[in-house]
Coordinates of C-alpha atoms in Angstrom, one line a residue:
M1 CA -33.6 -54.5 49.6
K2 CA -36.0 -56.9 48.1
I3 CA -39.4 -55.4 47.2
L4 CA -42.1 -57.4 48.8
K5 CA -43.9 -59.1 45.9
S6 CA -46.5 -61.0 47.9
N7 CA -47.1 -60.1 51.6
K8 CA -50.5 -61.5 52.7
S9 CA -49.8 -61.3 56.5
K10 CA -53.0 -60.8 58.6
C11 CA -53.3 -59.3 62.1
S12 CA -56.1 -60.2 64.4
L13 CA -57.9 -57.7 66.7
F14 CA -56.1 -59.3 69.7
L15 CA -52.7 -58.7 68.1
L16 CA -53.6 -55.1 67.4
L17 CA -54.6 -54.4 71.0
C18 CA -51.5 -56.0 72.2
I19 CA -49.3 -53.8 70.0
S20 CA -51.3 -50.8 71.0
L21 CA -50.8 -51.5 74.7
S22 CA -47.1 -52.1 74.1
C23 CA -46.8 -48.8 72.4
F24 CA -48.3 -46.8 75.2
A25 CA -48.0 -48.7 78.4
A26 CA -44.3 -48.7 79.1
T27 CA -43.5 -45.8 81.3
E28 CA -42.5 -44.9 84.9
P29 CA -44.5 -46.7 87.7
Q30 CA -47.4 -44.9 89.3
E31 CA -47.6 -44.1 93.0
K32 CA -50.7 -46.3 93.4
P33 CA -50.4 -48.9 90.6
E34 CA -53.1 -51.2 92.1
K35 CA -56.1 -48.9 91.4
K36 CA -54.7 -46.2 89.0
E37 CA -53.4 -48.8 86.5
E38 CA -56.9 -50.3 86.0
S39 CA -58.8 -47.0 85.7
L40 CA -56.3 -45.5 83.4
F41 CA -57.3 -47.7 80.5
I42 CA -61.1 -47.7 80.8
D43 CA -63.3 -44.9 79.4
E44 CA -65.7 -43.6 81.9
Q45 CA -68.3 -42.9 79.2
D46 CA -68.7 -46.4 77.6
G47 CA -66.6 -48.7 79.7
D48 CA -64.4 -49.7 76.7
F49 CA -60.6 -49.9 76.5
D50 CA -59.2 -46.4 76.1
V51 CA -55.9 -44.8 76.7
S52 CA -57.0 -41.1 76.8
K53 CA -56.5 -40.8 80.6
F54 CA -53.2 -42.6 80.5
L55 CA -51.9 -40.3 77.8
A56 CA -53.3 -37.1 79.5
S57 CA -51.5 -38.0 82.7
K58 CA -48.1 -38.7 81.2
Q59 CA -45.1 -36.5 81.7
G60 CA -41.5 -37.3 81.6
F61 CA -40.0 -40.5 80.0
L62 CA -42.1 -42.6 77.7
P63 CA -40.4 -45.3 75.5
V64 CA -42.4 -46.2 72.4
P65 CA -41.7 -49.3 70.3
I66 CA -41.5 -48.8 66.5
I67 CA -42.8 -51.5 64.1
I68 CA -41.7 -51.0 60.5
T69 CA -43.6 -52.7 57.6
G70 CA -44.2 -51.9 53.9
P71 CA -42.1 -52.6 50.8
T72 CA -39.5 -49.7 50.9
F73 CA -37.2 -51.1 53.7
G74 CA -38.9 -54.4 54.6
Y75 CA -39.8 -55.5 58.1
G76 CA -38.0 -53.8 61.1
L77 CA -38.1 -52.8 64.7
G78 CA -36.9 -49.8 66.7
V79 CA -37.5 -47.8 69.8
N80 CA -38.4 -44.1 70.3
A81 CA -37.2 -43.0 73.8
L82 CA -39.4 -40.0 74.2
F83 CA -39.4 -37.3 76.8
L84 CA -42.5 -35.1 77.4
H85 CA -42.0 -31.5 78.5
G86 CA -45.4 -31.2 80.1
S87 CA -48.6 -33.3 79.6
L88 CA -49.2 -34.9 76.3
Q89 CA -52.7 -33.3 76.4
G90 CA -51.0 -30.0 75.8
K91 CA -52.7 -26.7 76.7
K92 CA -54.5 -23.6 75.4
S93 CA -52.9 -20.4 74.6
K94 CA -54.2 -16.9 75.6
N95 CA -55.9 -16.7 72.2
G96 CA -57.5 -20.1 72.4
H97 CA -55.0 -22.0 70.2
Y98 CA -53.9 -25.5 71.1
I99 CA -50.3 -25.7 72.1
P100 CA -48.8 -29.3 71.8
P101 CA -46.4 -30.4 74.4
G102 CA -42.6 -30.0 73.8
L103 CA -41.0 -33.3 72.9
S104 CA -37.4 -34.5 73.0
G105 CA -36.2 -38.0 72.0
V106 CA -33.8 -40.4 70.7
V107 CA -34.7 -43.0 68.0
A108 CA -33.0 -46.1 66.8
A109 CA -34.3 -48.6 64.2
G110 CA -33.2 -51.4 61.8
T111 CA -34.8 -53.5 59.1
E112 CA -34.3 -56.8 57.5
N113 CA -32.6 -55.3 54.4
G114 CA -29.6 -54.0 56.5
T115 CA -30.9 -50.4 56.9
R116 CA -29.9 -48.9 60.2
F117 CA -30.8 -45.4 61.6
A118 CA -30.3 -43.4 64.7
A119 CA -31.4 -39.9 65.5
A120 CA -32.1 -37.2 68.2
Y121 CA -34.9 -34.6 67.9
H122 CA -36.6 -31.8 69.8
L123 CA -40.0 -30.1 69.0
G124 CA -40.4 -26.8 70.9
F125 CA -43.4 -24.4 71.3
Y126 CA -42.6 -20.9 72.5
L127 CA -44.2 -17.4 72.8
D128 CA -47.5 -18.9 73.9
G129 CA -47.4 -21.3 71.0
D130 CA -46.9 -18.8 68.2
L131 CA -43.3 -19.8 67.6
R132 CA -42.6 -23.5 66.7
S133 CA -39.2 -25.1 66.4
T134 CA -38.1 -28.5 65.1
T135 CA -34.5 -29.7 65.5
F136 CA -33.2 -33.0 64.2
I137 CA -29.8 -34.6 63.8
G138 CA -29.5 -38.3 62.5
A139 CA -27.1 -40.8 61.1
P140 CA -28.7 -43.0 58.4
N141 CA -27.2 -46.2 56.8
A142 CA -30.0 -47.1 54.4
N143 CA -30.3 -49.6 51.5
M144 CA -33.0 -48.8 48.9
D145 CA -34.1 -50.2 45.5
F146 CA -34.7 -47.5 42.8
G147 CA -36.8 -48.3 39.7
T148 CA -35.2 -47.3 36.4
K149 CA -35.8 -47.9 32.8
F150 CA -33.1 -50.6 33.0
G151 CA -34.6 -52.3 36.1
D152 CA -34.2 -52.0 39.9
V153 CA -30.9 -50.6 41.1
N154 CA -29.8 -51.0 44.7
L155 CA -28.0 -48.1 46.5
N156 CA -26.6 -47.5 49.9
F157 CA -26.6 -44.1 51.7
E158 CA -24.5 -43.6 54.8
G159 CA -23.7 -40.3 56.6
Y160 CA -25.4 -37.8 58.9
A161 CA -28.0 -35.1 58.5
A162 CA -29.0 -32.0 60.6
Y163 CA -32.3 -30.0 60.3
Q164 CA -33.6 -26.9 61.9
E165 CA -37.0 -25.3 61.2
L166 CA -38.6 -22.2 62.7
K167 CA -42.2 -21.1 62.1
Y168 CA -44.2 -18.1 63.4
R169 CA -48.0 -17.7 63.5
V170 CA -49.3 -15.0 61.1
L171 CA -51.8 -12.5 62.6
N172 CA -53.3 -14.8 65.1
S173 CA -54.4 -17.2 62.4
Q174 CA -53.8 -20.9 61.6
L175 CA -51.2 -19.9 59.1
F176 CA -47.5 -20.3 59.9
A177 CA -44.6 -18.8 58.0
G178 CA -40.9 -19.5 58.4
F179 CA -37.8 -21.2 57.2
N180 CA -35.7 -24.3 57.6
Y181 CA -32.1 -25.3 57.0
T182 CA -30.9 -28.8 56.1
Y183 CA -27.4 -30.1 56.1
M184 CA -26.4 -33.5 54.9
Q185 CA -23.0 -35.3 54.5
V186 CA -23.8 -38.5 52.6
E187 CA -21.8 -41.2 50.9
T188 CA -23.7 -42.8 48.0
K189 CA -22.7 -46.3 46.8
S190 CA -24.0 -48.7 44.4
T191 CA -24.2 -52.3 45.6
D192 CA -24.9 -53.4 42.0
G193 CA -22.1 -51.5 40.3
G194 CA -22.0 -50.5 36.7
E195 CA -21.6 -47.4 34.5
I196 CA -25.4 -47.2 33.9
V197 CA -26.0 -46.3 37.5
D198 CA -23.5 -43.4 37.3
D199 CA -25.3 -42.0 34.2
L200 CA -28.8 -42.2 35.8
F201 CA -28.2 -40.5 39.1
S202 CA -26.2 -37.7 40.7
R203 CA -22.5 -38.3 41.3
F204 CA -21.6 -41.0 43.8
G205 CA -19.1 -40.8 46.6
D206 CA -19.0 -38.4 49.6
N207 CA -21.2 -35.3 49.0
T208 CA -22.5 -32.4 51.0
Y209 CA -26.1 -31.2 50.4
A210 CA -27.2 -28.0 52.2
G211 CA -30.5 -26.2 51.6
L212 CA -32.3 -23.1 52.9
A213 CA -36.0 -23.2 52.5
A214 CA -39.0 -20.9 52.8
V215 CA -42.1 -22.6 54.5
L216 CA -45.8 -21.8 54.7
E217 CA -48.1 -24.1 56.7
Y218 CA -51.8 -23.9 57.3
D219 CA -53.8 -26.3 59.6
T220 CA -57.4 -26.3 60.7
R221 CA -57.7 -30.0 61.4
D222 CA -59.7 -31.0 64.5
S223 CA -56.9 -33.5 65.5
I224 CA -53.3 -33.9 64.6
F225 CA -53.8 -37.7 65.1
T226 CA -56.9 -38.8 63.1
P227 CA -58.7 -35.8 61.8
N228 CA -62.5 -35.8 61.1
K229 CA -62.6 -32.3 59.5
G230 CA -60.4 -29.6 58.4
V231 CA -57.5 -28.6 56.1
Y232 CA -53.8 -29.1 56.3
A233 CA -51.6 -27.5 53.6
K234 CA -47.8 -27.0 53.4
G235 CA -45.6 -25.4 50.7
V236 CA -41.8 -25.5 50.8
I237 CA -39.2 -24.0 48.4
D238 CA -35.9 -25.4 49.3
F239 CA -32.7 -23.7 47.7
Y240 CA -29.6 -26.1 47.7
N241 CA -26.7 -23.8 46.8
Q242 CA -23.0 -23.4 47.3
D243 CA -23.7 -20.2 49.1
V244 CA -25.3 -22.1 52.0
G245 CA -22.8 -24.9 52.0
S246 CA -24.0 -27.3 49.3
D247 CA -21.8 -29.1 46.7
S248 CA -24.8 -29.0 44.2
N249 CA -27.1 -26.3 43.0
F250 CA -30.8 -27.1 42.6
V251 CA -34.2 -26.1 44.0
N252 CA -36.7 -28.5 45.5
Y253 CA -40.3 -27.4 45.5
R254 CA -42.8 -29.4 47.5
L255 CA -46.6 -28.9 48.1
K256 CA -49.1 -31.0 49.9
A257 CA -52.8 -30.6 50.9
F258 CA -55.2 -32.8 52.9
Y259 CA -58.9 -32.2 53.3
F260 CA -61.1 -34.1 55.7
K261 CA -65.0 -33.9 55.6
P262 CA -67.6 -35.6 57.7
V263 CA -70.2 -36.8 55.3
S264 CA -72.2 -38.0 58.3
E265 CA -71.6 -38.8 61.9
K266 CA -70.3 -42.2 61.0
F267 CA -68.7 -41.6 57.6
I268 CA -65.5 -39.5 57.0
L269 CA -64.0 -38.7 53.7
G270 CA -60.4 -37.6 53.3
F271 CA -58.6 -36.2 50.1
R272 CA -54.9 -35.9 49.6
T273 CA -52.7 -34.4 46.9
E274 CA -49.0 -33.9 46.8
F275 CA -46.7 -32.4 44.2
Q276 CA -42.9 -32.2 44.1
T277 CA -40.5 -31.0 41.4
I278 CA -36.8 -30.3 41.2
S279 CA -35.0 -27.8 38.9
G280 CA -31.5 -26.3 38.6
E281 CA -28.2 -26.8 37.0
D282 CA -27.4 -30.0 39.0
K283 CA -29.4 -33.2 39.7
A284 CA -30.7 -33.6 43.2
P285 CA -29.3 -36.7 45.0
V286 CA -31.5 -39.8 44.2
F287 CA -32.7 -40.2 47.8
M288 CA -34.4 -36.6 47.4
T289 CA -35.8 -37.4 43.9
P290 CA -39.5 -36.9 43.6
S291 CA -41.4 -40.2 43.7
I292 CA -44.9 -41.8 43.9
V293 CA -45.6 -42.3 47.6
L294 CA -48.7 -44.5 48.1
R295 CA -49.6 -47.4 50.3
G296 CA -48.8 -50.6 48.4
I297 CA -45.9 -49.1 46.4
S298 CA -42.2 -48.8 47.4
N299 CA -41.4 -45.2 47.9
S300 CA -38.5 -45.4 45.4
Q301 CA -40.1 -47.6 42.8
Y302 CA -41.4 -44.8 40.5
I303 CA -39.2 -41.7 40.5
G304 CA -38.7 -38.6 38.2
Q305 CA -37.8 -35.0 38.1
S306 CA -41.4 -34.3 39.1
A307 CA -44.1 -36.4 40.8
L308 CA -47.9 -35.9 41.4
V309 CA -50.0 -38.0 43.7
A310 CA -53.8 -38.0 44.5
E311 CA -55.5 -40.2 47.0
I312 CA -58.9 -40.6 48.5
E313 CA -59.8 -42.4 51.8
G314 CA -63.2 -43.3 53.4
R315 CA -63.7 -44.3 57.0
Y316 CA -66.9 -45.7 58.3
E317 CA -67.9 -46.7 61.9
V318 CA -69.3 -50.2 61.6
A319 CA -69.7 -50.5 65.4
H320 CA -68.9 -48.3 68.4
R321 CA -65.1 -47.5 68.2
H322 CA -64.6 -49.8 65.3
W323 CA -64.0 -48.4 61.8
A324 CA -63.6 -49.9 58.4
V325 CA -61.3 -48.0 56.0
G326 CA -61.1 -48.1 52.2
F327 CA -58.6 -46.1 50.1
T328 CA -57.3 -45.7 46.6
G329 CA -54.7 -43.4 45.0
S330 CA -52.7 -42.8 41.8
G331 CA -49.7 -40.9 40.8
R332 CA -47.3 -40.0 38.0
A333 CA -43.6 -39.6 38.0
Y334 CA -42.1 -37.8 34.9
G335 CA -39.3 -35.6 33.6
D336 CA -35.6 -36.2 33.4
Y337 CA -34.1 -39.3 35.2
S338 CA -37.5 -40.8 35.6
S339 CA -38.1 -44.6 36.1
A340 CA -39.5 -44.7 32.5
G341 CA -36.7 -42.6 31.0
K342 CA -37.2 -38.9 30.1
T343 CA -40.9 -38.4 29.6
S344 CA -43.5 -35.6 29.8
F345 CA -46.5 -35.5 32.2
S346 CA -49.0 -36.5 29.4
D347 CA -46.8 -39.5 28.3
A348 CA -46.1 -40.7 31.8
K349 CA -48.0 -43.7 33.1
W350 CA -50.4 -43.5 36.1
H351 CA -49.5 -46.0 38.8
S352 CA -52.2 -46.8 41.3
S353 CA -52.9 -48.8 44.5
Y354 CA -55.9 -49.6 46.6
G355 CA -56.7 -51.3 49.9
V356 CA -58.8 -51.7 53.0
G357 CA -58.0 -51.3 56.6
Y358 CA -59.4 -51.4 60.2
R359 CA -59.2 -48.9 63.0
Y360 CA -60.0 -49.0 66.7
E361 CA -60.5 -45.7 68.6
L362 CA -57.6 -46.0 71.1
A363 CA -58.0 -42.6 72.7
R364 CA -61.4 -40.9 72.3
K365 CA -60.3 -37.5 73.9
F366 CA -57.3 -37.3 71.5
K367 CA -59.2 -38.5 68.4
L368 CA -56.5 -41.2 68.2
L369 CA -57.3 -44.2 66.0
A370 CA -54.9 -47.2 65.3
G371 CA -55.1 -50.3 63.2
I372 CA -53.8 -52.0 60.0
D373 CA -54.0 -51.4 56.3
I374 CA -53.6 -53.9 53.5
A375 CA -52.7 -52.3 50.2
K376 CA -52.2 -53.7 46.7
S377 CA -50.6 -52.2 43.6
E378 CA -49.7 -53.6 40.2
T379 CA -46.4 -55.2 41.6
D380 CA -46.9 -55.5 45.4
T381 CA -49.2 -56.4 48.3
A382 CA -48.2 -55.0 51.6
F383 CA -49.5 -54.3 55.1
Y384 CA -49.0 -51.3 57.4
I385 CA -49.6 -50.7 61.1
T386 CA -51.2 -47.3 61.3
V387 CA -51.4 -45.1 64.3
G388 CA -53.2 -41.9 63.7
S389 CA -53.5 -40.8 60.0
A390 CA -51.7 -42.7 57.3
W391 CA -50.8 -39.3 55.7
N392 CA -47.6 -37.7 56.7
A393 CA -47.9 -34.1 57.8
F394 CA -44.5 -33.9 59.6
Y395 CA -42.1 -33.0 56.7

């Protein structure tokens, strides 16, 4: 993969709306397309373009195009063949909790650097929404550049992965507790070669990584798409051990927290922090190594045994349905096998990025905004197509 050193591509509002339509409009024909099709995309309150009624009416098959940007894998395309078990609008439980619809799907994607990926998944909600299940199986063939003290090193990862998570609601609260199990059979190869690469990372070749994790998740956001208020927090302790099928023994600790606060009716502030660290007698595989994940920075550019990231984002409604976005963040990667060599937190360098963006309110009833972000760091300028929040709450 070639890290994007200068990417100054711009998207117009017209292009954004075309992309938005393509992402949501492809589905099975309606019984009365001549009248239903027109009304499904106009909001009855303001007469503007809106896909709330369309999304609320959808059941069954819904193909969604995937557009990949950013410096980690380069440009790419894919498709998510999604099947909805019920309406995308979801429903309320007996205790008043929102129950999302069950989802099943198949995903396939590829990028310009030769990365290919295919997967199948299922998200299930049972026992009146109190039990949540996530099932995933995938086959990646990924090419990634990793920053090291000797310069960038290109690696290829090919194999398959399976994942199962179960979480149960605690005492009718917004807290869920559970576990997940991950199993990966991955062949790791260096496309650059050299003994230096072997010394920096975990052993190459065909290896099995299996982990059993304890999970706590707390969520009071007013929307899973583009929140205006609330808290999301998730903590995971993942034990990779020979007793559960792994070739390597290590523990992966992950913690993330998002906080959204409406300063006024038109101005929303968001705060994000994430921390990851790995300990144990063996090194984790390099694709699992903690790294600085920020817009404008390749996900594998700054890695270490531990990584800490903080980010702030402001969103202001400059006109009805039109929002301007500004964001900045910084992070440190440190410890053994870091990009800067073995270093402590106090000695590690902060790496930062900043940027601006635009959002259009695509679905008022779902609080779904979509648009573009342009981000700059000390090494890259990159753009992203963003649907919903730019912060990942799904892993």
